[in-house]
Structure formats: structure tokens, C-alpha cells
């Protein structure tokens, strides 16, 4: 994950690369391969005499350089084996006896061969051309020290080093803990004393190689002091800030009004301005490719040529003001000098380029600020939670589209914020984003598969295949928990089944019942109803659950008629097979019922309960009293007429007080589809309606006559026969007190 984050950071570096207004104020004098070759006849092989660097320092000061910083360590005094310092001092003592006129050429010669001459010139130039900053390098890390304590500097050496670096040291506040080192390589003592300051040039790459962080301060030993880097000191000198005025506070290093943000380990994200490797340069064999930078590189030999031309009063190759008011860094791009580093822009970036970027960032006040703790963790957790929520909220296709778009938008936002110097984590939030979505989607798929398996087991035998597939396709529309909704319920029962089962062996009655129930269930499933249960020979079915059906009452009535037709076909088949024939009674009611999973914690059934269910159950046996086949309630009849008015023929049978109910119920007979009712039967129904109205008004004589008329038209009409007989009894006994035309159900 960290590797991925570093790669996205490198991509953002390259995307946002751009010079600042201070980039042109930094010039790099380059000790490159070509300079080393071209100056070899004059100064010999590298390293060059120290006086060359001293000459350069004086020249830069004379040309108006604001700061000169050497990214080269002059750690030891020059020593020559052919003539020691003692011998040279003896020669100087002896030539004092030579007359002055003959002594000057000898002194000049001795001065040239003096091994300390180069050091003295460099020290003198460093002191005179202030501010000149020299480099040091800290080594023996904490981990190396723990492995081998002998690597640390001796106490006397450590005290000496601290004495030399004392002017630069900065008191560290509590909690500010930059890396600790236990040894250091410094410029030789006279040069360190002459320098404006000495700063470390430690290169601290990330685990994958590139350098993305710099440490403004490093610790030496156990003391609570930090020692600034060459880059920080150069920027401070350019701003006119002395080393003792540099301060450290928790989370930042202060250079006047410039605050360098640092992390808990004291590191700052380098705000690289840009650069890349593109091709060969000046024919240098060691310089594999050409590093194109926003900073101005001037080869060392070109600067010396400029000095030579100016000394001869000739125009040199460089503009007169090329170093004026500039921060001048002297460093190397020669591969042989081992100062090529990896950065987000190239695997072989000159180390001096890193210093230039840090100085540029400080001068331009452009600092990368990472999201502080604990916000990255909050961002990761938040991204994971939101992604998981989206996984359960959207379908896989829509969810994937949304997650990809939002993930891309976050990446775009992170890239945009980087151009505004804000570093938001990308890898971890994106990984949490997509992983949580994937995990959530897998969990959702597993859950849906389990739910589909449960639904298939629960409804597979009770729903039509088309409805079952739709329920499985859109499981979000399926609610199995108990809920109240309008349902149409159908109860059917075989007439006289108990006596029939007494006359037929159990095996035969079981076969007959199975075939009958199969046909009846097929009728229920044909209208997308749900088989609730079998109660012996009775069938209980309902509509508008679990799937919503606007025409649930119509479907129930269609099913009832289909069941009668199917039973007719079955009876004809059984008649030919010499099997007993069956007849059924059906009751249908519509109303608010509670539907859902019900039962114990071990056995659950999807069913309906409620008063309206009981009403449907009472309507089925009411057929026996009226001699009818299909009875429905007023609610069912009204629901059917609302959806498909005139399709079915309903005959009003009066207000009936069902067993167990106090309030009477208006009951209708479903006679069939209106188009299939014969004219003679319609005439009988119309006469029945008139007779029933007379009966309800208490006009018993007129009612008897009208019911007799119905029976003359249709002798087998059960309701007319029932009401005629009922009216005849009332004629004998008289109307009861408070007559309201309500008929009591005799039995369940």
C-alpha cells in the first residue's frame, strides 16, 4: 500500500511540476564530466586544488552572489608526500639570510609548493566572501549504532564536533524528534570556523529509492539539539537570517516568517519544481542522459573561462549579471563523483538539484502539507464505510459505475489539491473504497443467493414459476416480515369429502385427492396466486402477497371460475374411469390482513391471519346453506368492479350474519363471466333480486310468490329455494321483532 501511495505521489509531482518566482534566483555551478576532462591539463585529476574553489568563491562574491553554498565536503587538509611542512619551514628559515632581491622568486616558488596553500586560500576566500556555506555529512544511524556501538565517535571527538557546530545548533522542543546520528564528517576546522555556517547534506531516500523528503534538522548524539541542512542555511542566508535565529517548534521549523511544515520525524515533503532526463549531454560519457531542469546549470569550466576572459578584459561566455543576487550552489553532476540520486522525476538526478528544490520551496513559501493525523485514517475508514453502503444500496452494475466515478473524482480532487500544495492520501482511501465495495458486493451476492435459496424453498411449491423468477429477480420488492396489507384470500373445500373418504380405501382417496389438489393448485398458480396451505382437502390461497398485484380480487375470481371448470374436466375423466366425482365450495374475501413469516423459531410458514381471513373461511361453508358454489364478500365484489367493471356477474344474496360475527356481511354469488350467462338465467337473477328486496322489506307473501317465479324459470336455483323456504317459515311464525332482513348463518 505504501509503495502504491509513493507511486501516486510521484505521478502528482510530475503532474504539478512548475517553476516558482524564485526558481531563477538559484544558479548551480556544475562540476560535470566535461569540466573534469577540460581542466585536467591545468589542475590535474579530480579533486582539484583547493585554491580553485577559493578563487571561485571570491569571484562569486565579486559578481554579487547573495549566497555561495558548496555541496562538496573539504574534510581534510591537503597533504603532499614529496615535501613535508617541517622541511618547508626549515627552507623558509634559511632563505631569510638571502638578500631580499634574490629572495622573492624563491619565496614565490616555496609558496606554490606549500601543501597548505590551497587550504589557506579556500579558508581566506570563505571568510572574505561571506556568506559562504560548507557541507558536512552525518553518519552512523541509530540502527547502525545499536548493531555496533563502536561506530560512534569517541566522546572527545563528539565534543569537538559539537563545538565546531555550536553556532548552528537549534534547541529542539519536546516531541520534535528528527533522525539521530552518532558521527559526522565536517570540513577541516579552519574552514568550518571561516564558513558562515556548516550544513548537513544527508540524502534520505524512501524505501523504494527516490528521495521525497528532506530533513531540515538532524540530531547528533544524545543532546536535544538539531543541526540544520545546507538547504535551510542557504535559504536563511538569502533571507538575511542568521543560524541562531532559526527556531524549531512542534510540527515546523521557523526561518523568520517562513514556517517549514515537518512531520513527527522531522521530515518535510520536498516541493519539487520539476526536471527530467531526456538525452545525451555535451558528449560526457559518464553522464548517461541529459537532465533538463528549471534551474540554471553553468559548468565549472565555463565559469573559470569567464574569470579568465574578464581578467584579460574580454567578454566572456556568460552574462555580466548571471550571479547577481543569486543563491549559487556548487555541486556535481558527474557520475564518477557519486552524487546522482533518485527522485520522482528520474533515477539519476543530481544531488545538488534536491538542495535547489528545498531552497526554492523555502524562498517561495511553497510547502507541501500532508493531511495530519488522524484524518488519513478517518478518510480511509469513511471511504470504506461509504463504499460498503453503496454496495448494499445499488445494484452491481449501477454500484460499480457509481464507485468508479466517485473513485475517479476523488483521485482528480487529490491531484487538484496537490497543485494547491495539499497532499491527500490516494492509495489507502482508494484501496479501502474499492475493496470495501468489492467485499460488500460479495457479501451482498452471498446474502442474495441465500435469500433466493430461502425464497425458492419457501415459495417454490406455492408460486408460479414466472412469479417466482420475478421475485428472485427483484428481491428488494419482496417483504417476508409480517406486515398489514390488503389481501384477497380464497378458501375451497370438497363437498361431502368426509363421507366419501369413509366409502373408499385410503390409498384410492389419497390418489384422488392428490390429483384434485394438483389441478386446483395449477389454477392458483396460473393467476400468480400463492398457495398458502392445504387443510385436509381444503385449499387456501391468496393474492397481492408477497408480490404487489393491483388486480388481486380479479385474479382470485378468475381462479375460482378456473377451478370449477377444471374440476368439471376432471370429473368427466373420472366418470369415464368409474371413479367418484367431486364438487367444491369456494369462499372469497378481500380486506386488510397480516401477511408474512409466522411460526416458531424453528418452523416458519408464510401465511395470512386476521379477521378478514376468518370471514373468507366462513364464506366457503355458507355455500352449503344457499346451494351455491362461489360466494364473495362486498369488498371483493367492489374491488373487482373497480378494476374490471362488468366482466363478472355477481348476484346479491343479502345481508348475512356469519357465525362468530356480530355485524352482518353483504354476500354475493359469483355466477361467472357476464358474457357467458344465458339470457334465461339473467332473467331468473333479475326476478331473484326483486324477490330478495321484498323479503328484506318484510313483505313475505310477495317474496314467496317472486321466489316461486324464479324457481319456475330456473328450478335448480339454490338461493331462490333457500329464501322461499325461509319465507314460508316466517309466514307461519311471523316476522321477529326488529326485522332488518338479515339472515343468520346456520353453521360453519
XYZ file of C-alpha atoms in Angstrom:
748
model
C 0.000 0.000 0.000
C 2.828 2.397 0.895
C 4.518 1.592 -2.402
C 1.345 2.405 -4.310
C 0.963 5.653 -2.368
C 4.525 6.643 -3.248
C 3.865 5.950 -6.909
C 0.754 8.128 -6.911
C 2.774 10.827 -5.158
C 5.410 10.654 -7.905
C 2.700 10.951 -10.540
C 1.359 14.047 -8.788
C 4.861 15.505 -8.602
C 5.248 15.145 -12.341
C 1.749 16.456 -12.985
C 2.188 19.616 -10.898
C 5.792 20.384 -11.862
C 6.228 24.109 -12.457
C 8.846 26.744 -11.583
C 8.226 29.331 -8.874
C 9.026 33.010 -8.959
C 12.225 32.157 -7.034
C 13.468 29.409 -9.347
C 15.514 31.849 -11.427
C 17.235 33.138 -8.278
C 19.076 29.818 -7.892
C 22.125 29.000 -10.029
C 24.105 25.759 -9.954
C 27.810 25.719 -10.793
C 28.180 22.229 -12.158
C 31.239 20.056 -11.689
C 30.328 17.907 -14.656
C 32.216 15.294 -16.647
C 33.248 17.784 -19.318
C 34.648 20.223 -16.742
C 36.707 17.473 -15.116
C 38.143 16.499 -18.501
C 38.761 20.006 -19.781
C 40.515 21.164 -16.580
C 42.664 18.073 -16.164
C 45.636 19.525 -18.152
C 45.627 22.608 -15.923
C 44.708 21.308 -12.457
C 45.243 17.616 -12.812
C 42.773 14.913 -11.988
C 39.913 15.412 -9.532
C 39.960 16.576 -6.790
C 41.224 19.929 -7.976
C 43.486 22.120 -5.833
C 41.593 23.902 -3.083
C 42.638 27.289 -4.396
C 40.428 26.693 -7.447
C 37.391 26.642 -5.166
C 38.709 29.611 -3.248
C 39.093 31.549 -6.491
C 35.514 30.634 -7.397
C 34.201 31.804 -4.017
C 35.932 35.166 -4.345
C 34.715 35.573 -7.926
C 31.111 34.811 -6.985
C 31.263 37.327 -4.145
C 32.708 39.901 -6.510
C 29.894 39.236 -9.023
C 27.217 39.891 -6.394
C 26.145 36.380 -5.416
C 23.840 36.557 -2.416
C 24.879 33.149 -1.053
C 27.514 30.622 -2.028
C 26.960 27.039 -0.851
C 29.366 24.178 -1.519
C 27.779 20.753 -1.952
C 31.330 19.433 -1.710
C 32.946 18.406 1.571
C 36.533 19.539 2.204
C 37.022 17.260 5.160
C 40.823 17.070 5.431
C 43.756 19.372 4.983
C 45.833 18.823 1.867
C 48.950 16.688 2.407
C 51.816 16.050 -0.095
C 54.298 13.244 0.319
C 57.265 14.883 -1.523
C 57.773 17.789 0.893
C 56.554 17.962 4.435
C 55.589 21.037 6.407
C 58.673 20.774 8.692
C 61.043 20.765 5.723
C 59.208 23.714 4.195
C 59.507 25.706 7.408
C 63.245 24.953 7.561
C 63.693 26.206 3.986
C 61.816 29.392 4.782
C 64.042 29.959 7.847
C 67.191 29.548 5.791
C 66.209 31.854 2.875
C 65.825 34.710 5.306
C 69.623 35.029 5.102
C 69.395 35.638 1.330
C 69.195 39.284 0.233
C 65.612 40.385 -0.467
C 66.192 40.982 -4.161
C 67.136 37.365 -4.668
C 64.729 36.019 -2.102
C 61.342 36.874 -3.753
C 61.444 34.282 -6.572
C 62.404 31.611 -4.069
C 59.588 32.582 -1.699
C 57.128 32.551 -4.571
C 58.252 29.068 -5.525
C 58.053 27.853 -1.954
C 54.572 29.310 -1.647
C 53.457 27.365 -4.701
C 54.746 24.095 -3.331
C 53.374 24.781 0.167
C 50.857 21.945 0.852
C 48.722 24.288 2.951
C 48.479 26.941 0.268
C 45.202 25.691 -1.238
C 43.595 25.322 2.159
C 44.698 28.788 3.190
C 43.290 30.317 0.004
C 39.985 28.486 0.411
C 39.727 29.456 4.083
C 40.583 33.067 3.301
C 38.082 33.235 0.437
C 35.407 31.604 2.594
C 35.905 34.185 5.308
C 36.117 37.152 2.936
C 33.290 36.171 0.593
C 30.706 35.607 3.312
C 28.096 34.238 3.332
C 29.762 31.019 2.192
C 28.246 27.770 3.484
C 30.093 24.492 3.556
C 28.808 20.935 3.781
C 29.069 18.145 6.280
C 27.613 14.656 6.360
C 26.114 12.875 9.351
C 26.550 9.110 9.559
C 26.096 6.114 11.879
C 22.349 5.987 12.188
C 20.515 4.899 15.308
C 20.016 1.409 13.853
C 23.705 1.111 12.923
C 24.699 2.326 16.380
C 22.529 -0.323 18.055
C 24.107 -3.021 15.909
C 27.660 -1.774 16.505
C 28.161 0.900 19.199
C 31.848 1.116 18.296
C 30.913 3.079 15.177
C 30.024 6.179 17.169
C 32.502 8.984 17.573
C 34.697 8.956 20.653
C 33.444 11.301 23.390
C 36.333 13.702 22.822
C 35.682 13.738 19.087
C 31.953 14.219 19.639
C 32.609 17.200 21.910
C 34.940 18.637 19.308
C 32.326 18.233 16.575
C 29.670 19.860 18.735
C 31.997 22.746 19.459
C 32.526 23.323 15.754
C 28.775 23.076 15.024
C 27.676 25.004 18.097
C 26.790 28.248 16.238
C 24.361 26.300 14.037
C 22.677 24.158 16.659
C 18.966 24.673 17.403
C 17.203 23.641 20.589
C 14.519 21.060 19.812
C 11.134 21.239 21.548
C 9.673 18.178 23.200
C 8.106 15.850 20.671
C 10.305 17.115 17.820
C 12.424 14.047 17.047
C 14.389 14.183 13.785
C 16.723 11.277 12.978
C 19.674 10.822 15.331
C 23.227 10.163 14.138
C 26.348 9.267 16.111
C 29.164 10.538 13.922
C 29.814 13.295 11.421
C 32.276 14.295 8.734
C 32.989 18.045 8.867
C 35.105 20.434 6.828
C 38.546 20.797 8.373
C 38.460 23.003 11.418
C 39.829 26.248 9.951
C 37.404 26.070 7.062
C 34.499 25.340 9.395
C 35.439 28.347 11.508
C 35.732 30.599 8.452
C 32.405 29.491 6.950
C 29.244 31.484 7.554
C 27.718 28.158 8.526
C 28.116 24.417 8.010
C 25.068 22.388 6.995
C 24.426 18.699 6.507
C 23.766 17.283 3.040
C 22.308 13.949 4.116
C 20.303 12.197 1.443
C 17.370 10.223 2.898
C 15.594 8.131 0.262
C 12.306 6.330 0.748
C 12.341 2.508 0.834
C 11.763 2.331 -2.929
C 14.752 4.575 -3.703
C 13.568 8.092 -4.642
C 14.085 10.991 -2.277
C 10.789 12.656 -1.448
C 11.600 14.027 1.989
C 14.325 16.250 3.344
C 15.240 16.797 6.977
C 15.726 20.454 7.846
C 17.323 19.370 11.147
C 19.269 16.308 12.276
C 20.427 15.286 15.742
C 23.977 14.385 16.722
C 24.310 12.144 19.738
C 22.094 12.434 22.773
C 21.833 16.201 23.149
C 18.453 17.867 22.428
C 19.774 19.964 19.558
C 19.140 19.896 15.844
C 21.660 20.893 13.185
C 20.289 22.496 10.003
C 20.802 21.319 6.472
C 22.799 23.066 3.782
C 19.489 23.942 2.068
C 17.971 25.533 5.170
C 21.113 27.532 5.896
C 21.374 28.726 2.285
C 17.752 29.862 2.317
C 18.273 31.558 5.699
C 21.345 33.388 4.396
C 19.422 34.520 1.320
C 16.710 35.886 3.622
C 19.253 37.623 5.886
C 18.552 35.274 8.812
C 21.496 34.125 10.895
C 21.659 30.488 12.083
C 20.952 31.378 15.711
C 17.612 32.884 14.661
C 16.371 29.638 13.167
C 13.883 28.066 15.567
C 12.131 24.737 15.892
C 8.578 24.305 17.113
C 6.329 21.241 17.202
C 5.437 20.480 13.609
C 7.537 23.214 11.975
C 10.916 24.881 11.551
C 10.857 28.698 11.506
C 13.010 30.907 9.316
C 11.720 34.333 10.157
C 8.163 34.454 8.870
C 8.575 31.232 6.889
C 7.363 28.063 8.608
C 8.579 24.780 7.149
C 5.992 22.082 7.963
C 7.521 18.829 9.200
C 6.094 15.504 10.296
C 6.614 13.769 13.621
C 10.025 12.518 12.474
C 11.121 15.981 11.448
C 10.850 15.356 7.695
C 9.429 17.754 5.129
C 7.908 16.732 1.831
C 10.088 18.284 -0.849
C 8.138 20.550 -3.164
C 9.911 19.564 -6.362
C 9.608 22.164 -9.077
C 10.410 19.692 -11.853
C 13.026 18.112 -14.077
C 13.513 15.054 -16.291
C 16.124 13.024 -18.162
C 15.921 13.331 -21.940
C 19.207 12.659 -23.771
C 22.994 12.882 -24.025
C 24.771 15.991 -22.778
C 27.962 17.628 -24.073
C 29.369 14.265 -25.127
C 30.083 13.263 -21.498
C 30.466 9.507 -21.332
C 29.676 9.347 -17.618
C 26.589 11.475 -17.896
C 24.209 8.914 -19.278
C 21.410 11.275 -20.066
C 20.632 14.947 -20.094
C 18.801 16.208 -17.025
C 16.528 19.054 -18.014
C 15.846 21.261 -15.038
C 14.110 24.532 -14.333
C 17.303 25.658 -12.616
C 20.191 27.252 -14.471
C 23.241 24.971 -14.618
C 26.607 26.552 -15.514
C 29.543 24.184 -16.000
C 32.505 24.817 -13.705
C 34.951 25.178 -16.594
C 32.721 27.790 -18.228
C 32.833 29.881 -15.028
C 36.638 29.633 -14.969
C 36.719 30.650 -18.615
C 34.549 33.651 -17.765
C 37.010 34.581 -14.976
C 39.928 34.285 -17.395
C 38.247 36.372 -20.058
C 37.305 39.097 -17.590
C 40.883 39.154 -16.247
C 42.010 39.806 -19.822
C 39.308 42.481 -20.216
C 37.496 40.411 -22.791
C 33.813 39.462 -22.975
C 33.212 36.009 -21.639
C 30.527 33.428 -22.482
C 28.298 34.407 -19.531
C 26.151 37.497 -18.973
C 27.647 40.047 -16.631
C 24.851 39.695 -14.057
C 24.455 35.926 -14.191
C 25.313 35.550 -10.466
C 23.996 38.829 -9.136
C 21.623 38.371 -6.169
C 21.612 34.629 -6.779
C 21.893 31.668 -4.445
C 24.800 29.806 -6.020
C 25.210 26.100 -5.330
C 28.454 24.348 -6.269
C 27.763 20.688 -6.872
C 28.426 17.801 -9.179
C 26.518 16.054 -11.941
C 29.482 13.838 -12.875
C 28.583 10.193 -12.490
C 32.069 9.390 -11.176
C 31.613 11.670 -8.169
C 28.705 9.539 -6.926
C 26.262 12.361 -6.297
C 23.431 11.239 -8.600
C 20.221 10.494 -6.720
C 16.781 9.085 -7.435
C 13.828 11.497 -7.344
C 10.214 11.306 -8.550
C 11.454 12.684 -11.886
C 14.458 10.486 -12.568
C 16.586 7.716 -11.164
C 19.754 9.803 -11.758
C 19.005 13.319 -10.585
C 21.977 15.389 -9.381
C 22.024 15.639 -5.587
C 22.535 19.390 -5.825
C 19.183 19.569 -7.619
C 17.476 18.335 -4.447
C 19.083 21.129 -2.424
C 17.977 23.634 -5.037
C 14.379 22.476 -4.782
C 14.354 22.758 -0.996
C 15.834 26.266 -1.124
C 13.356 27.262 -3.832
C 10.452 25.962 -1.747
C 11.551 27.964 1.305
C 12.166 31.190 -0.600
C 8.853 30.918 -2.491
C 6.919 29.838 0.630
C 5.677 26.788 -1.247
C 5.464 23.859 1.131
C 3.631 20.600 0.676
C 1.332 19.954 3.604
C 0.197 16.408 4.221
C -3.135 15.666 5.832
C -2.375 15.481 9.575
C -3.240 12.547 11.795
C -5.801 11.158 12.458
C -7.522 12.420 9.325
C -5.906 9.946 6.882
C -7.228 7.062 8.995
C -10.629 8.735 9.248
C -10.610 9.181 5.474
C -9.800 5.512 4.916
C -12.469 4.308 7.345
C -15.009 6.748 5.924
C -14.265 5.670 2.354
C -14.677 2.028 3.334
C -17.971 2.614 5.106
C -19.435 4.687 2.272
C -18.317 2.127 -0.313
C -19.842 -0.717 1.693
C -23.075 1.255 1.987
C -23.111 1.834 -1.776
C -22.563 -1.890 -2.321
C -25.774 -2.645 -0.440
C -27.647 0.355 -1.824
C -27.118 -0.075 -5.571
C -27.286 -2.965 -7.986
C -23.916 -4.414 -9.055
C -23.849 -2.544 -12.379
C -25.030 0.775 -11.007
C -22.907 0.334 -7.893
C -19.787 -0.358 -9.953
C -20.448 2.688 -12.115
C -21.005 4.924 -9.082
C -17.958 3.579 -7.236
C -15.678 4.022 -10.260
C -16.927 7.553 -10.913
C -16.613 8.612 -7.270
C -13.198 6.956 -7.001
C -12.041 8.797 -10.110
C -13.431 12.071 -8.759
C -11.511 11.612 -5.518
C -8.297 10.976 -7.466
C -8.926 14.090 -9.536
C -9.537 16.021 -6.317
C -6.276 14.706 -4.825
C -4.390 15.741 -7.970
C -6.003 19.176 -7.897
C -5.253 19.681 -4.187
C -1.627 18.772 -4.865
C -1.399 21.749 -7.186
C -2.559 23.779 -4.183
C 0.243 22.250 -2.046
C -2.040 19.852 -0.150
C -1.167 16.157 -0.088
C -4.153 13.883 0.421
C -3.574 10.122 0.581
C -4.734 8.303 -2.526
C -3.710 4.668 -2.309
C -5.215 3.735 1.066
C -8.581 5.530 0.580
C -8.919 4.188 -2.963
C -7.993 0.683 -1.815
C -10.469 0.894 1.059
C -13.008 2.351 -1.368
C -12.789 -0.423 -3.932
C -12.012 -3.265 -1.521
C -14.934 -2.399 0.744
C -17.203 -2.106 -2.265
C -15.990 -5.442 -3.587
C -16.328 -7.092 -0.190
C -19.734 -5.522 0.293
C -20.823 -6.655 -3.143
C -19.582 -10.191 -2.479
C -21.403 -10.161 0.848
C -24.477 -8.859 -0.880
C -24.298 -11.540 -3.571
C -23.865 -14.243 -0.935
C -26.738 -12.825 1.070
C -28.939 -12.589 -2.020
C -28.058 -16.129 -3.027
C -29.018 -17.334 0.418
C -32.178 -15.274 0.296
C -33.050 -16.611 -3.147
C -32.421 -20.128 -1.914
C -34.674 -19.478 1.073
C -37.356 -17.881 -1.094
C -37.172 -20.722 -3.587
C -37.543 -23.250 -0.790
C -40.340 -21.237 0.771
C -42.349 -20.397 -2.324
C -41.146 -22.853 -4.958
C -44.131 -25.150 -4.451
C -46.651 -22.392 -3.930
C -45.872 -19.778 -6.610
C -45.961 -19.985 -10.366
C -42.537 -20.230 -11.989
C -42.994 -16.817 -13.625
C -43.819 -15.127 -10.317
C -41.069 -16.984 -8.523
C -38.481 -15.878 -11.089
C -39.681 -12.288 -10.829
C -39.463 -12.421 -7.054
C -35.931 -13.799 -7.331
C -35.021 -11.166 -9.922
C -36.308 -8.287 -7.800
C -35.874 -9.494 -4.224
C -35.967 -5.922 -2.931
C -39.703 -5.915 -3.724
C -40.211 -8.958 -1.520
C -41.030 -8.372 2.108
C -41.338 -11.508 4.194
C -41.662 -9.912 7.606
C -45.204 -9.675 8.938
C -46.988 -6.645 7.518
C -50.524 -5.382 7.111
C -51.827 -5.022 3.576
C -54.955 -5.568 1.509
C -55.174 -9.229 0.515
C -57.733 -11.338 -1.325
C -57.999 -14.804 0.186
C -59.699 -17.878 -1.320
C -60.938 -20.931 0.576
C -62.124 -24.026 -1.283
C -63.364 -27.309 0.120
C -64.682 -30.574 -1.316
C -68.382 -31.129 -0.636
C -69.035 -34.299 1.371
C -65.391 -35.361 1.429
C -65.662 -36.864 4.906
C -68.411 -39.322 3.913
C -66.649 -40.019 0.628
C -63.421 -40.989 2.408
C -65.383 -43.451 4.553
C -66.503 -45.406 1.486
C -63.170 -45.511 -0.400
C -59.904 -47.137 0.696
C -57.281 -44.666 1.954
C -54.884 -45.405 -0.910
C -57.515 -44.554 -3.531
C -58.756 -41.468 -1.731
C -55.152 -40.273 -1.397
C -54.577 -40.683 -5.140
C -57.847 -38.904 -5.933
C -57.052 -36.077 -3.536
C -53.522 -35.617 -4.910
C -54.785 -35.379 -8.466
C -57.550 -32.984 -7.456
C -55.240 -30.750 -5.432
C -52.682 -30.682 -8.241
C -55.323 -29.381 -10.654
C -56.557 -26.798 -8.158
C -53.041 -25.549 -7.343
C -52.341 -25.197 -11.061
C -55.305 -22.850 -11.275
C -53.965 -20.763 -8.388
C -50.501 -20.572 -9.923
C -51.937 -19.721 -13.341
C -53.146 -16.382 -11.939
C -49.889 -15.802 -9.991
C -51.512 -16.526 -6.662
C -49.706 -18.053 -3.715
C -50.756 -21.367 -2.224
C -50.974 -20.672 1.485
C -51.690 -24.168 2.734
C -53.709 -27.364 2.448
C -56.131 -28.101 5.263
C -57.043 -31.688 4.572
C -58.952 -31.442 1.275
C -59.277 -27.652 1.555
C -57.138 -25.219 -0.417
C -56.199 -21.800 0.941
C -54.691 -19.270 -1.473
C -54.134 -15.520 -1.525
C -53.192 -12.724 -3.904
C -51.298 -9.456 -3.516
C -48.592 -11.161 -1.473
C -45.696 -11.393 -1.484
C -45.665 -9.516 -4.809
C -47.870 -6.470 -5.183
C -50.859 -7.052 -7.513
C -53.293 -4.236 -8.218
C -55.967 -6.635 -9.553
C -55.711 -9.226 -6.803
C -59.510 -9.536 -6.396
C -59.947 -10.090 -10.148
C -57.270 -12.782 -10.072
C -58.999 -14.581 -7.195
C -62.358 -14.595 -9.033
C -60.727 -15.828 -12.217
C -59.074 -18.593 -10.216
C -62.384 -19.664 -8.658
C -64.035 -19.969 -12.073
C -60.980 -21.808 -13.455
C -61.143 -24.245 -10.536
C -64.804 -25.021 -11.300
C -64.035 -25.557 -14.993
C -61.004 -27.711 -14.196
C -62.997 -29.778 -11.747
C -65.621 -30.314 -14.457
C -62.958 -31.702 -16.785
C -61.538 -33.841 -14.015
C -64.975 -35.247 -13.175
C -65.550 -36.197 -16.792
C -62.241 -38.044 -16.825
C -63.071 -39.813 -13.569
C -66.555 -40.657 -14.773
C -65.036 -42.476 -17.698
C -62.724 -44.282 -15.267
C -65.610 -45.200 -12.957
C -64.208 -43.002 -10.219
C -66.304 -40.907 -7.869
C -66.916 -37.327 -8.897
C -66.356 -34.311 -6.683
C -67.964 -30.953 -6.123
C -66.452 -27.965 -4.308
C -67.481 -24.830 -2.470
C -65.427 -21.637 -2.666
C -65.410 -18.525 -0.490
C -63.507 -15.316 -1.361
C -62.923 -12.235 0.760
C -60.861 -9.064 0.380
C -59.602 -6.878 3.204
C -56.714 -5.821 5.408
C -54.833 -8.841 6.674
C -51.447 -9.515 8.247
C -49.177 -11.493 5.920
C -45.627 -12.745 6.358
C -43.398 -15.330 8.015
C -45.064 -16.715 11.110
C -44.380 -19.613 13.380
C -41.807 -20.735 15.926
C -38.084 -20.088 15.924
C -37.606 -23.494 14.281
C -40.558 -23.801 11.917
C -41.809 -20.806 9.947
C -44.668 -20.560 7.468
C -45.600 -17.760 5.119
C -49.316 -17.179 5.733
C -52.091 -14.671 6.407
C -54.010 -14.038 9.592
C -56.709 -11.655 10.706
C -60.460 -11.167 10.953
C -60.856 -10.848 7.192
C -59.209 -14.256 6.754
C -61.796 -15.736 9.087
C -64.532 -14.067 7.037
C -63.249 -15.793 3.908
C -63.229 -19.088 5.767
C -66.899 -18.537 6.831
C -67.998 -17.726 3.279
C -66.920 -21.125 1.935
C -69.368 -23.218 4.086
C -72.088 -20.616 3.545
C -72.413 -22.111 0.045
C -73.965 -25.166 1.633
C -76.798 -23.071 3.092
C -77.513 -21.322 -0.197
C -76.776 -24.248 -2.509
C -74.182 -22.180 -4.354
C -70.592 -22.825 -5.467
C -68.735 -19.485 -5.182
C -69.513 -16.761 -2.673
C -67.678 -13.451 -2.304
C -67.943 -10.512 0.055
C -68.988 -6.963 -0.806
C -65.323 -5.844 -0.609
C -64.251 -8.433 -3.150
C -67.109 -7.586 -5.488
C -66.381 -3.825 -5.269
C -62.654 -4.379 -5.827
C -63.393 -6.418 -8.963
C -65.835 -3.861 -10.341
C -63.331 -1.091 -9.702
C -60.681 -2.837 -11.781
C -62.810 -4.568 -14.459
C -66.383 -3.350 -14.278
C -68.975 -5.600 -15.920
C -66.662 -8.526 -16.586
C -68.207 -10.834 -13.989
C -71.802 -11.392 -12.966
C -72.355 -11.043 -9.224
C -75.741 -11.839 -7.650
C -76.545 -10.166 -4.359
C -77.664 -12.794 -1.817
C -78.462 -10.487 1.058
C -77.039 -9.426 4.355
C -75.802 -12.444 6.277
C -74.643 -12.603 9.860
C -71.827 -15.119 9.725
C -71.083 -17.487 12.565
C -68.841 -15.738 15.079
C -69.526 -12.241 13.695
C -71.864 -9.642 15.126
C -72.155 -7.338 12.140
C -73.910 -8.654 9.027
C -71.956 -9.079 5.782
C -73.252 -8.369 2.304
C -72.704 -11.566 0.329
C -72.624 -12.074 -3.450
C -72.620 -15.139 -5.592
C -70.038 -15.202 -8.377
C -72.137 -16.658 -11.177
C -69.466 -16.487 -13.897
C -68.302 -14.136 -16.602
C -71.144 -11.915 -17.682
C -70.758 -12.735 -21.368
C -71.295 -16.433 -20.681
C -74.507 -16.126 -18.606
C -77.566 -17.350 -20.634
C -80.454 -14.926 -21.117
C -82.923 -17.178 -19.252
C -80.581 -17.282 -16.251
C -80.188 -13.496 -16.290
C -83.989 -13.193 -16.245
C -84.109 -15.508 -13.254
C -81.435 -13.434 -11.484
C -83.341 -10.229 -12.096
C -86.511 -11.776 -10.642
C -84.462 -13.062 -7.694
C -83.280 -9.539 -6.984
C -86.863 -8.299 -6.866
C -87.897 -11.197 -4.603
C -84.977 -10.536 -2.244
C -85.946 -6.892 -1.966
C -89.492 -7.906 -0.987
C -88.057 -10.311 1.556
C -85.835 -7.653 3.123
C -88.793 -5.292 3.433
C -90.722 -7.947 5.312
C -93.330 -8.439 2.563
C -93.257 -12.174 2.949
C -96.239 -13.117 0.732
C -94.904 -11.141 -2.214
C -91.429 -12.552 -1.604
C -92.702 -16.144 -1.668
C -94.501 -15.546 -4.949
C -91.415 -13.987 -6.571
C -89.105 -16.756 -5.371
C -91.574 -19.310 -6.773
C -91.392 -17.451 -10.078
C -87.590 -17.727 -10.055
C -87.816 -21.466 -9.460
C -90.222 -21.842 -12.359
C -87.634 -20.170 -14.596
C -84.659 -21.989 -13.050
C -85.741 -24.951 -10.933
C -82.180 -25.694 -9.655
C -81.538 -22.207 -8.231
C -80.329 -22.866 -4.677
C -80.622 -19.297 -3.277
C -84.256 -18.979 -4.537
C -85.167 -22.290 -2.905
C -83.469 -21.264 0.364
C -85.221 -17.915 0.561
C -88.591 -19.408 -0.460
C -88.374 -21.971 2.339
C -87.145 -19.331 4.762
C -90.061 -17.042 3.818
C -92.573 -19.870 4.234
C -91.304 -20.451 7.771
C -91.587 -16.750 8.524
C -95.134 -16.775 7.156
C -96.005 -19.390 9.737
C -94.096 -17.879 12.674
C -94.366 -14.250 11.743
C -91.566 -11.717 11.443
C -89.395 -11.381 14.501
C -89.357 -8.082 16.332
C -86.993 -5.535 14.765
C -86.867 -7.327 11.419
C -83.950 -5.997 9.295
C -83.786 -8.661 6.595
C -80.528 -10.127 7.975
C -80.179 -13.901 7.662
C -78.234 -15.888 10.251
C -75.642 -18.423 9.066
C -76.807 -21.777 10.381
C -73.425 -23.498 10.712
C -69.785 -23.169 9.747
